[in-house]
Each structure stands twice: as C-alpha cells, then as structure tokens.
C-alpha cells in the first residue's frame, strides 16, 4: 500500500501541497486533472524519481525515494509519456530490458520462466509478430503496447503509467484498459494518468484528481465537473 504523509513538492510554485493519502493495493486507480495540475509530478513521487520536499512517500512502510534503485525496480514499473527509446532496438531487445533489474550480468541467459513470461505478455499484447521489428518502424499504438509490455515483463507488484492510452484508437484504448483492469483484479496495483473521463470511470476501481495542490477522491460527477470546469449536466461527464 502507498502512503503519502504530508507530501509537498514545488517547482517555481507549489505543485503538491501537504498531501496525505493512502492508495490501496490491487486496484486500478485513475489519476485525473487538467493539464499542469501536477499528475506527472505525483506519479514521479510515487515512482521515487522525485523525492518529496517535505513529508514522505511510503510503499509498504518503506520510503520509495530512499529505496535502492535496483530493488525499487523490482517493485515498481513505470511507463512514462516519453519513454527514452533507442529507435534501432528491436521489440525483442526492448522487452528484454524489462528483466534488467533481475540480472547480475547483462549477458546472463534468460531462464525458462522469463521466456514463458515474455511469451505470455507478447501474446496478451498482440506483439508476437513484431518481436524482430525495430522500434522506429512501429506505429504509435504498436510502440505504446511495446512500452507497456516492457513494464509488465519487469513483473512488479506496482505499475505506474503516464497516459498509457493516448494516441491509441478507441478499440486499443479499451483493450489496454481492460487488460490493466484485469491486472488489478489479479493482484497488481495499477495507477494510471488518464484523460478520457468516460473510459476512466468505466474501467478504474477508483479515481483521484489533482486540484490546487491537493489530491482528492474524484468519484462523483460533482467533483469531476468542478475539477474540469464543466457544467454538472455536461454530456462529457456521463
Ligand atoms: P500534469 O502532469 O498534470 O500536466 P505536471 O506534474 O507535469 O502536470 O506539472 C505541474 C506543474 O509543474 C506545471 O505548472 C508545470 O509547468 C510545472 N513543472 C513540471 N515539471 C517542471 C520542471 N521540470 N520545471 C519547472 N516546472 C515544472
């Protein structure tokens, strides 16, 4: 379980201000909020990429920013918006990187269990036929599925995703969200920044919104209307 204790973080001005929050395990949690409200900052604090200026971000009682990176990478996988990729890598090479936190040497052979995991995830994400392809030849959707697959191959209890379904067509958005929902139902904690309110409400177990430096539960139409500055009877909130 994640526990945020009086967490503050600022750039030129405060982004998160004295946020206390618990995020339960085994749920798909959507993070919502207008552009610039602090969603990515929150995700980076959860991943340990940023350290809280004040307060602490704890995962099962451990301060994530103080956990050794290699150990952290066995607990938390992150799909960033702009994942730094080598366009010359093949999909297979990219996916193999997901096992790096478990390797003692870079050239260590894959175990049978790792091979089986890779197979399952490539089938689930419909990537099998793309394994030999270079990343630079993939469409946006194929690349996005590859980046998500790499995080899944990391095989962590926590998965953090920054806008995982942007640039995907509606069919693929639904497939990915259904997949994430299923991961949560089978024990993973999945926290994703999402923009489509309707999809977020349909698939997430609960929603959080970042608003004026605070992180609040956003499970009612009233709150969503206020956060997004929409009329409460807006068709986009239905
Ligand atoms: P969101 O993900 O909700 O769009 P961010 O967490 O990216 O919001 O940003 C929150 C605020 O912090 C914004 O006002 C943004 O301009 C500012 N910010 C984010 N990253 C930086 C940075 N590296 N340097 C300065 N300001 C930043």
PDB file of C-alpha atoms and ligand atoms in Angstrom:
ATOM      1  CA  UNK A   1       0.000   0.000   0.000  1.00  0.00           C
ATOM      2  CA  UNK A   2       1.168   3.506  -0.788  1.00  0.00           C
ATOM      3  CA  UNK A   3       1.007   6.063   1.984  1.00  0.00           C
ATOM      4  CA  UNK A   4       1.692   9.725   1.342  1.00  0.00           C
ATOM      5  CA  UNK A   5       2.399  11.622   4.521  1.00  0.00           C
ATOM      6  CA  UNK A   6       2.131  15.403   4.275  1.00  0.00           C
ATOM      7  CA  UNK A   7       3.890  15.453   0.918  1.00  0.00           C
ATOM      8  CA  UNK A   8       4.832  18.767  -0.651  1.00  0.00           C
ATOM      9  CA  UNK A   9       6.624  19.393  -3.928  1.00  0.00           C
ATOM     10  CA  UNK A  10       7.173  22.594  -5.861  1.00  0.00           C
ATOM     11  CA  UNK A  11       8.882  23.978  -8.921  1.00  0.00           C
ATOM     12  CA  UNK A  12       8.632  27.761  -9.158  1.00  0.00           C
ATOM     13  CA  UNK A  13       5.342  27.431  -7.296  1.00  0.00           C
ATOM     14  CA  UNK A  14       3.831  24.649  -5.187  1.00  0.00           C
ATOM     15  CA  UNK A  15       2.581  21.694  -7.240  1.00  0.00           C
ATOM     16  CA  UNK A  16       1.597  19.405  -4.368  1.00  0.00           C
ATOM     17  CA  UNK A  17       0.907  20.977  -1.034  1.00  0.00           C
ATOM     18  CA  UNK A  18       0.787  18.903   2.158  1.00  0.00           C
ATOM     19  CA  UNK A  19      -0.852  15.874   0.542  1.00  0.00           C
ATOM     20  CA  UNK A  20      -1.769  12.928   2.770  1.00  0.00           C
ATOM     21  CA  UNK A  21      -3.244   9.919   1.074  1.00  0.00           C
ATOM     22  CA  UNK A  22      -3.469   6.147   1.103  1.00  0.00           C
ATOM     23  CA  UNK A  23      -3.640   4.152  -2.111  1.00  0.00           C
ATOM     24  CA  UNK A  24      -4.871   0.592  -1.596  1.00  0.00           C
ATOM     25  CA  UNK A  25      -3.340  -2.462  -3.294  1.00  0.00           C
ATOM     26  CA  UNK A  26      -4.844  -4.498  -6.109  1.00  0.00           C
ATOM     27  CA  UNK A  27      -6.847  -1.708  -7.671  1.00  0.00           C
ATOM     28  CA  UNK A  28      -6.795   0.182 -10.946  1.00  0.00           C
ATOM     29  CA  UNK A  29      -6.582   3.801  -9.855  1.00  0.00           C
ATOM     30  CA  UNK A  30      -7.062   6.602 -12.374  1.00  0.00           C
ATOM     31  CA  UNK A  31      -5.384   9.948 -11.824  1.00  0.00           C
ATOM     32  CA  UNK A  32      -7.250  12.812 -13.433  1.00  0.00           C
ATOM     33  CA  UNK A  33      -6.840  16.548 -13.616  1.00  0.00           C
ATOM     34  CA  UNK A  34      -6.339  19.378 -16.067  1.00  0.00           C
ATOM     35  CA  UNK A  35      -3.013  19.925 -17.795  1.00  0.00           C
ATOM     36  CA  UNK A  36      -0.388  21.290 -15.459  1.00  0.00           C
ATOM     37  CA  UNK A  37      -2.263  20.307 -12.296  1.00  0.00           C
ATOM     38  CA  UNK A  38       0.521  18.007 -11.056  1.00  0.00           C
ATOM     39  CA  UNK A  39      -0.416  14.488 -12.219  1.00  0.00           C
ATOM     40  CA  UNK A  40       3.016  13.636 -13.626  1.00  0.00           C
ATOM     41  CA  UNK A  41       4.676  15.126 -10.548  1.00  0.00           C
ATOM     42  CA  UNK A  42       2.513  12.879  -8.361  1.00  0.00           C
ATOM     43  CA  UNK A  43       3.428   9.831 -10.455  1.00  0.00           C
ATOM     44  CA  UNK A  44       7.127  10.708 -10.234  1.00  0.00           C
ATOM     45  CA  UNK A  45       6.863  10.971  -6.467  1.00  0.00           C
ATOM     46  CA  UNK A  46       5.165   7.566  -6.376  1.00  0.00           C
ATOM     47  CA  UNK A  47       7.929   6.062  -8.520  1.00  0.00           C
ATOM     48  CA  UNK A  48      10.709   7.542  -6.374  1.00  0.00           C
ATOM     49  CA  UNK A  49      12.019   9.559  -9.337  1.00  0.00           C
ATOM     50  CA  UNK A  50      11.293  12.705  -7.302  1.00  0.00           C
ATOM     51  CA  UNK A  51      11.860  12.950  -3.579  1.00  0.00           C
ATOM     52  CA  UNK A  52       9.230  14.830  -1.580  1.00  0.00           C
ATOM     53  CA  UNK A  53      10.496  18.226  -0.406  1.00  0.00           C
ATOM     54  CA  UNK A  54       8.531  17.721   2.741  1.00  0.00           C
ATOM     55  CA  UNK A  55       6.811  14.618   4.021  1.00  0.00           C
ATOM     56  CA  UNK A  56       7.327  11.137   2.654  1.00  0.00           C
ATOM     57  CA  UNK A  57       6.031   8.679   0.092  1.00  0.00           C
ATOM     58  CA  UNK A  58       5.962   5.191   1.581  1.00  0.00           C
ATOM     59  CA  UNK A  59       5.389   1.885  -0.168  1.00  0.00           C
ATOM     60  CA  UNK A  60       4.575  -0.791   2.390  1.00  0.00           C
ATOM     61  CA  UNK A  61       6.170   1.421   5.001  1.00  0.00           C
ATOM     62  CA  UNK A  62       9.410   1.980   3.038  1.00  0.00           C
ATOM     63  CA  UNK A  63      10.342   5.405   1.736  1.00  0.00           C
ATOM     64  CA  UNK A  64      10.442   4.907  -2.051  1.00  0.00           C
ATOM     65  CA  UNK A  65      12.929   7.711  -2.674  1.00  0.00           C
ATOM     66  CA  UNK A  66      15.337   6.023  -0.272  1.00  0.00           C
ATOM     67  CA  UNK A  67      14.986   2.510  -1.667  1.00  0.00           C
ATOM     68  CA  UNK A  68      17.939   1.353  -3.784  1.00  0.00           C
ATOM     69  CA  UNK A  69      17.047   1.790  -7.486  1.00  0.00           C
ATOM     70  CA  UNK A  70      17.569  -1.879  -8.337  1.00  0.00           C
ATOM     71  CA  UNK A  71      15.314  -3.005  -5.527  1.00  0.00           C
ATOM     72  CA  UNK A  72      12.763  -0.333  -6.399  1.00  0.00           C
ATOM     73  CA  UNK A  73      12.722  -1.563  -9.994  1.00  0.00           C
ATOM     74  CA  UNK A  74      11.629  -4.970  -8.719  1.00  0.00           C
ATOM     75  CA  UNK A  75       8.671  -3.338  -7.002  1.00  0.00           C
ATOM     76  CA  UNK A  76       7.626  -0.549  -9.333  1.00  0.00           C
ATOM     77  CA  UNK A  77       7.490  -0.474 -13.140  1.00  0.00           C
ATOM     78  CA  UNK A  78       6.912   2.849 -14.859  1.00  0.00           C
ATOM     79  CA  UNK A  79       5.550   3.697 -18.287  1.00  0.00           C
ATOM     80  CA  UNK A  80       6.420   7.331 -18.906  1.00  0.00           C
ATOM     81  CA  UNK A  81       4.885   9.541 -21.536  1.00  0.00           C
ATOM     82  CA  UNK A  82       8.077   9.892 -23.467  1.00  0.00           C
ATOM     83  CA  UNK A  83       9.966   6.713 -22.757  1.00  0.00           C
ATOM     84  CA  UNK A  84      13.564   7.156 -23.785  1.00  0.00           C
ATOM     85  CA  UNK A  85      13.970   4.631 -26.531  1.00  0.00           C
ATOM     86  CA  UNK A  86      16.690   3.666 -28.904  1.00  0.00           C
ATOM     87  CA  UNK A  87      14.814   3.584 -32.219  1.00  0.00           C
ATOM     88  CA  UNK A  88      17.255   0.987 -33.526  1.00  0.00           C
ATOM     89  CA  UNK A  89      16.268  -1.517 -30.851  1.00  0.00           C
ATOM     90  CA  UNK A  90      14.060  -4.373 -31.887  1.00  0.00           C
ATOM     91  CA  UNK A  91      10.900  -5.066 -29.915  1.00  0.00           C
ATOM     92  CA  UNK A  92      12.578  -8.200 -28.547  1.00  0.00           C
ATOM     93  CA  UNK A  93      15.571  -6.173 -27.295  1.00  0.00           C
ATOM     94  CA  UNK A  94      13.304  -3.558 -25.775  1.00  0.00           C
ATOM     95  CA  UNK A  95      11.303  -6.196 -23.926  1.00  0.00           C
ATOM     96  CA  UNK A  96      14.471  -7.889 -22.648  1.00  0.00           C
ATOM     97  CA  UNK A  97      15.349  -4.616 -20.890  1.00  0.00           C
ATOM     98  CA  UNK A  98      12.395  -5.262 -18.601  1.00  0.00           C
ATOM     99  CA  UNK A  99      14.445  -8.017 -16.966  1.00  0.00           C
ATOM    100  CA  UNK A 100      17.448  -5.761 -16.226  1.00  0.00           C
ATOM    101  CA  UNK A 101      16.602  -5.339 -12.508  1.00  0.00           C
ATOM    102  CA  UNK A 102      16.943  -9.110 -12.082  1.00  0.00           C
ATOM    103  CA  UNK A 103      20.188  -9.555 -13.985  1.00  0.00           C
ATOM    104  CA  UNK A 104      23.568  -9.850 -12.383  1.00  0.00           C
ATOM    105  CA  UNK A 105      25.279  -9.548 -15.733  1.00  0.00           C
ATOM    106  CA  UNK A 106      23.884  -8.010 -18.844  1.00  0.00           C
ATOM    107  CA  UNK A 107      24.587 -11.120 -20.920  1.00  0.00           C
ATOM    108  CA  UNK A 108      23.066 -13.524 -18.407  1.00  0.00           C
ATOM    109  CA  UNK A 109      20.873 -16.074 -20.208  1.00  0.00           C
ATOM    110  CA  UNK A 110      17.105 -15.898 -19.965  1.00  0.00           C
ATOM    111  CA  UNK A 111      15.605 -18.518 -17.692  1.00  0.00           C
ATOM    112  CA  UNK A 112      12.742 -20.732 -18.842  1.00  0.00           C
ATOM    113  CA  UNK A 113      10.409 -18.808 -16.531  1.00  0.00           C
ATOM    114  CA  UNK A 114      11.475 -15.492 -18.099  1.00  0.00           C
ATOM    115  CA  UNK A 115      10.950 -16.920 -21.556  1.00  0.00           C
ATOM    116  CA  UNK A 116       7.456 -18.085 -20.602  1.00  0.00           C
ATOM    117  CA  UNK A 117       6.624 -14.656 -19.159  1.00  0.00           C
ATOM    118  CA  UNK A 118       7.826 -12.951 -22.337  1.00  0.00           C
ATOM    119  CA  UNK A 119       5.702 -15.272 -24.451  1.00  0.00           C
ATOM    120  CA  UNK A 120       2.581 -14.709 -22.387  1.00  0.00           C
ATOM    121  CA  UNK A 121       2.898 -10.933 -22.421  1.00  0.00           C
ATOM    122  CA  UNK A 122       3.699 -10.700 -26.125  1.00  0.00           C
ATOM    123  CA  UNK A 123       0.640 -12.829 -26.878  1.00  0.00           C
ATOM    124  CA  UNK A 124      -1.580 -10.836 -24.482  1.00  0.00           C
ATOM    125  CA  UNK A 125      -0.484  -7.547 -26.034  1.00  0.00           C
ATOM    126  CA  UNK A 126      -0.559  -8.896 -29.588  1.00  0.00           C
ATOM    127  CA  UNK A 127       3.125  -8.246 -30.127  1.00  0.00           C
ATOM    128  CA  UNK A 128       4.395 -11.679 -31.158  1.00  0.00           C
ATOM    129  CA  UNK A 129       4.691 -10.834 -34.833  1.00  0.00           C
ATOM    130  CA  UNK A 130       6.544  -7.599 -34.022  1.00  0.00           C
ATOM    131  CA  UNK A 131       9.377  -9.113 -31.961  1.00  0.00           C
ATOM    132  CA  UNK A 132      12.014  -8.797 -34.730  1.00  0.00           C
ATOM    133  CA  UNK A 133      10.882  -5.308 -35.816  1.00  0.00           C
ATOM    134  CA  UNK A 134      12.869  -2.177 -34.985  1.00  0.00           C
ATOM    135  CA  UNK A 135      11.069   0.345 -32.796  1.00  0.00           C
ATOM    136  CA  UNK A 136      11.413   3.066 -35.443  1.00  0.00           C
ATOM    137  CA  UNK A 137       9.192   1.024 -37.779  1.00  0.00           C
ATOM    138  CA  UNK A 138       6.259   0.682 -35.359  1.00  0.00           C
ATOM    139  CA  UNK A 139       3.023   2.648 -35.374  1.00  0.00           C
ATOM    140  CA  UNK A 140       2.146   4.728 -32.305  1.00  0.00           C
ATOM    141  CA  UNK A 141      -0.154   2.017 -30.995  1.00  0.00           C
ATOM    142  CA  UNK A 142       2.367  -0.783 -31.525  1.00  0.00           C
ATOM    143  CA  UNK A 143       5.067   1.272 -29.806  1.00  0.00           C
ATOM    144  CA  UNK A 144       2.773   2.031 -26.898  1.00  0.00           C
ATOM    145  CA  UNK A 145       1.942  -1.663 -26.481  1.00  0.00           C
ATOM    146  CA  UNK A 146       5.690  -2.440 -26.556  1.00  0.00           C
ATOM    147  CA  UNK A 147       6.415   0.102 -23.834  1.00  0.00           C
ATOM    148  CA  UNK A 148       3.617  -1.321 -21.685  1.00  0.00           C
ATOM    149  CA  UNK A 149       4.837  -4.865 -22.347  1.00  0.00           C
ATOM    150  CA  UNK A 150       8.352  -3.921 -21.231  1.00  0.00           C
ATOM    151  CA  UNK A 151       6.932  -2.673 -17.935  1.00  0.00           C
ATOM    152  CA  UNK A 152       4.887  -5.863 -17.497  1.00  0.00           C
ATOM    153  CA  UNK A 153       7.932  -8.028 -18.162  1.00  0.00           C
ATOM    154  CA  UNK A 154       9.524  -6.245 -15.214  1.00  0.00           C
ATOM    155  CA  UNK A 155       6.922  -8.248 -13.266  1.00  0.00           C
ATOM    156  CA  UNK A 156       6.397  -5.841 -10.371  1.00  0.00           C
ATOM    157  CA  UNK A 157       3.518  -5.585  -7.914  1.00  0.00           C
ATOM    158  CA  UNK A 158       3.135  -1.898  -8.804  1.00  0.00           C
ATOM    159  CA  UNK A 159       2.631  -0.456 -12.272  1.00  0.00           C
ATOM    160  CA  UNK A 160       2.600   3.306 -12.845  1.00  0.00           C
ATOM    161  CA  UNK A 161       1.547   4.654 -16.239  1.00  0.00           C
ATOM    162  CA  UNK A 162       1.519   8.213 -17.552  1.00  0.00           C
ATOM    163  CA  UNK A 163      -1.221   8.500 -20.181  1.00  0.00           C
ATOM    164  CA  UNK A 164      -0.914   4.898 -21.413  1.00  0.00           C
ATOM    165  CA  UNK A 165      -3.726   5.077 -23.944  1.00  0.00           C
ATOM    166  CA  UNK A 166      -3.006   8.400 -25.604  1.00  0.00           C
ATOM    167  CA  UNK A 167      -2.566   8.102 -29.356  1.00  0.00           C
ATOM    168  CA  UNK A 168      -4.414   4.780 -29.430  1.00  0.00           C
ATOM    169  CA  UNK A 169      -7.642   4.208 -31.309  1.00  0.00           C
ATOM    170  CA  UNK A 170     -10.728   3.575 -29.200  1.00  0.00           C
ATOM    171  CA  UNK A 171     -10.582  -0.181 -29.705  1.00  0.00           C
ATOM    172  CA  UNK A 172      -6.995  -0.346 -28.453  1.00  0.00           C
ATOM    173  CA  UNK A 173      -7.739   2.057 -25.605  1.00  0.00           C
ATOM    174  CA  UNK A 174     -10.465  -0.285 -24.411  1.00  0.00           C
ATOM    175  CA  UNK A 175      -8.257  -3.348 -24.816  1.00  0.00           C
ATOM    176  CA  UNK A 176      -5.396  -1.838 -22.825  1.00  0.00           C
ATOM    177  CA  UNK A 177      -7.676  -0.535 -20.072  1.00  0.00           C
ATOM    178  CA  UNK A 178      -9.429  -3.886 -19.838  1.00  0.00           C
ATOM    179  CA  UNK A 179      -6.025  -5.528 -19.562  1.00  0.00           C
ATOM    180  CA  UNK A 180      -4.941  -3.134 -16.795  1.00  0.00           C
ATOM    181  CA  UNK A 181      -8.246  -3.714 -15.014  1.00  0.00           C
ATOM    182  CA  UNK A 182      -7.592  -7.422 -15.171  1.00  0.00           C
ATOM    183  CA  UNK A 183      -4.062  -6.997 -13.803  1.00  0.00           C
ATOM    184  CA  UNK A 184      -5.515  -5.137 -10.827  1.00  0.00           C
ATOM    185  CA  UNK A 185      -8.169  -7.809 -10.319  1.00  0.00           C
ATOM    186  CA  UNK A 186      -5.399 -10.408 -10.147  1.00  0.00           C
ATOM    187  CA  UNK A 187      -3.392  -8.559  -7.522  1.00  0.00           C
ATOM    188  CA  UNK A 188      -1.348  -5.764  -9.120  1.00  0.00           C
ATOM    189  CA  UNK A 189      -1.654  -2.181  -8.082  1.00  0.00           C
ATOM    190  CA  UNK A 190      -2.051  -0.159 -11.266  1.00  0.00           C
ATOM    191  CA  UNK A 191      -2.026   3.634 -11.171  1.00  0.00           C
ATOM    192  CA  UNK A 192      -2.569   5.438 -14.466  1.00  0.00           C
ATOM    193  CA  UNK A 193      -2.915   9.044 -15.532  1.00  0.00           C
ATOM    194  CA  UNK A 194      -5.905   9.165 -17.852  1.00  0.00           C
ATOM    195  CA  UNK A 195      -7.642  11.891 -19.798  1.00  0.00           C
ATOM    196  CA  UNK A 196     -10.821  10.306 -21.059  1.00  0.00           C
ATOM    197  CA  UNK A 197     -13.284  10.656 -18.195  1.00  0.00           C
ATOM    198  CA  UNK A 198     -15.762   8.215 -19.607  1.00  0.00           C
ATOM    199  CA  UNK A 199     -13.179   5.464 -20.048  1.00  0.00           C
ATOM    200  CA  UNK A 200     -11.606   6.246 -16.676  1.00  0.00           C
ATOM    201  CA  UNK A 201     -14.952   5.933 -14.926  1.00  0.00           C
ATOM    202  CA  UNK A 202     -15.781   2.754 -16.769  1.00  0.00           C
ATOM    203  CA  UNK A 203     -12.563   0.862 -16.055  1.00  0.00           C
ATOM    204  CA  UNK A 204     -10.995   2.249 -12.869  1.00  0.00           C
ATOM    205  CA  UNK A 205     -11.797   0.975  -9.387  1.00  0.00           C
ATOM    206  CA  UNK A 206     -11.395   4.490  -8.098  1.00  0.00           C
ATOM    207  CA  UNK A 207     -10.339   7.897  -9.322  1.00  0.00           C
ATOM    208  CA  UNK A 208      -8.130  10.583  -7.840  1.00  0.00           C
ATOM    209  CA  UNK A 209      -7.948  14.155  -9.065  1.00  0.00           C
ATOM    210  CA  UNK A 210      -5.132  16.613  -8.617  1.00  0.00           C
ATOM    211  CA  UNK A 211      -6.552  20.039  -7.923  1.00  0.00           C
ATOM    212  CA  UNK A 212      -4.894  23.147  -6.488  1.00  0.00           C
ATOM    213  CA  UNK A 213      -2.046  21.241  -4.905  1.00  0.00           C
ATOM    214  CA  UNK A 214      -4.299  18.604  -3.349  1.00  0.00           C
ATOM    215  CA  UNK A 215      -5.122  15.040  -4.375  1.00  0.00           C
ATOM    216  CA  UNK A 216      -8.779  14.244  -3.812  1.00  0.00           C
ATOM    217  CA  UNK A 217     -11.095  11.296  -4.471  1.00  0.00           C
ATOM    218  CA  UNK A 218     -12.938  12.048  -7.706  1.00  0.00           C
ATOM    219  CA  UNK A 219     -15.707   9.518  -7.753  1.00  0.00           C
ATOM    220  CA  UNK A 220     -18.639  11.884  -8.157  1.00  0.00           C
ATOM    221  CA  UNK A 221     -19.861  13.870 -11.127  1.00  0.00           C
ATOM    222  CA  UNK A 222     -19.924  16.954  -8.927  1.00  0.00           C
ATOM    223  CA  UNK A 223     -16.197  16.766  -8.177  1.00  0.00           C
ATOM    224  CA  UNK A 224     -15.263  15.947 -11.773  1.00  0.00           C
ATOM    225  CA  UNK A 225     -17.333  18.882 -13.028  1.00  0.00           C
ATOM    226  CA  UNK A 226     -15.529  21.221 -10.662  1.00  0.00           C
ATOM    227  CA  UNK A 227     -12.049  19.817 -11.409  1.00  0.00           C
ATOM    228  CA  UNK A 228     -12.543  20.105 -15.161  1.00  0.00           C
ATOM    229  CA  UNK A 229     -14.604  23.285 -15.054  1.00  0.00           C
ATOM    230  CA  UNK A 230     -17.601  21.732 -16.780  1.00  0.00           C
ATOM    231  CA  UNK A 231     -21.320  22.060 -16.055  1.00  0.00           C
ATOM    232  CA  UNK A 232     -22.556  19.185 -13.902  1.00  0.00           C
ATOM    233  CA  UNK A 233     -25.006  18.076 -16.588  1.00  0.00           C
ATOM    234  CA  UNK A 234     -22.295  18.047 -19.272  1.00  0.00           C
ATOM    235  CA  UNK A 235     -22.642  15.068 -21.591  1.00  0.00           C
ATOM    236  CA  UNK A 236     -18.882  14.537 -21.227  1.00  0.00           C
ATOM    237  CA  UNK A 237     -19.334  13.638 -17.572  1.00  0.00           C
ATOM    238  CA  UNK A 238     -21.940  10.957 -18.177  1.00  0.00           C
TER     239      UNK A 238
HETATM  240  P1  LIG B   1       0.355  17.458 -15.347  1.00  0.00           P
HETATM  241  O1  LIG B   1       1.015  16.125 -15.421  1.00  0.00           O
HETATM  242  O2  LIG B   1      -0.898  17.451 -14.532  1.00  0.00           O
HETATM  243  O3  LIG B   1       0.143  18.097 -16.699  1.00  0.00           O
HETATM  244  P2  LIG B   1       2.885  18.296 -14.177  1.00  0.00           P
HETATM  245  O4  LIG B   1       3.038  17.481 -12.954  1.00  0.00           O
HETATM  246  O5  LIG B   1       3.656  17.902 -15.385  1.00  0.00           O
HETATM  247  O6  LIG B   1       1.329  18.446 -14.536  1.00  0.00           O
HETATM  248  O7  LIG B   1       3.266  19.805 -13.840  1.00  0.00           O
HETATM  249  C1  LIG B   1       2.729  20.503 -12.743  1.00  0.00           C
HETATM  250  C2  LIG B   1       3.276  21.935 -12.730  1.00  0.00           C
HETATM  251  O8  LIG B   1       4.677  21.894 -12.510  1.00  0.00           O
HETATM  252  C3  LIG B   1       3.073  22.681 -14.037  1.00  0.00           C
HETATM  253  O9  LIG B   1       2.780  24.016 -13.723  1.00  0.00           O
HETATM  254  C4  LIG B   1       4.404  22.560 -14.728  1.00  0.00           C
HETATM  255  O10 LIG B   1       4.640  23.674 -15.557  1.00  0.00           O
HETATM  256  C5  LIG B   1       5.369  22.550 -13.576  1.00  0.00           C
HETATM  257  N1  LIG B   1       6.554  21.730 -13.896  1.00  0.00           N
HETATM  258  C6  LIG B   1       6.583  20.410 -14.167  1.00  0.00           C
HETATM  259  N2  LIG B   1       7.837  19.984 -14.389  1.00  0.00           N
HETATM  260  C7  LIG B   1       8.630  21.074 -14.247  1.00  0.00           C
HETATM  261  C8  LIG B   1      10.033  21.294 -14.355  1.00  0.00           C
HETATM  262  N3  LIG B   1      10.883  20.309 -14.632  1.00  0.00           N
HETATM  263  N4  LIG B   1      10.496  22.559 -14.160  1.00  0.00           N
HETATM  264  C9  LIG B   1       9.660  23.565 -13.849  1.00  0.00           C
HETATM  265  N5  LIG B   1       8.322  23.436 -13.732  1.00  0.00           N
HETATM  266  C10 LIG B   1       7.812  22.204 -13.936  1.00  0.00           C
END
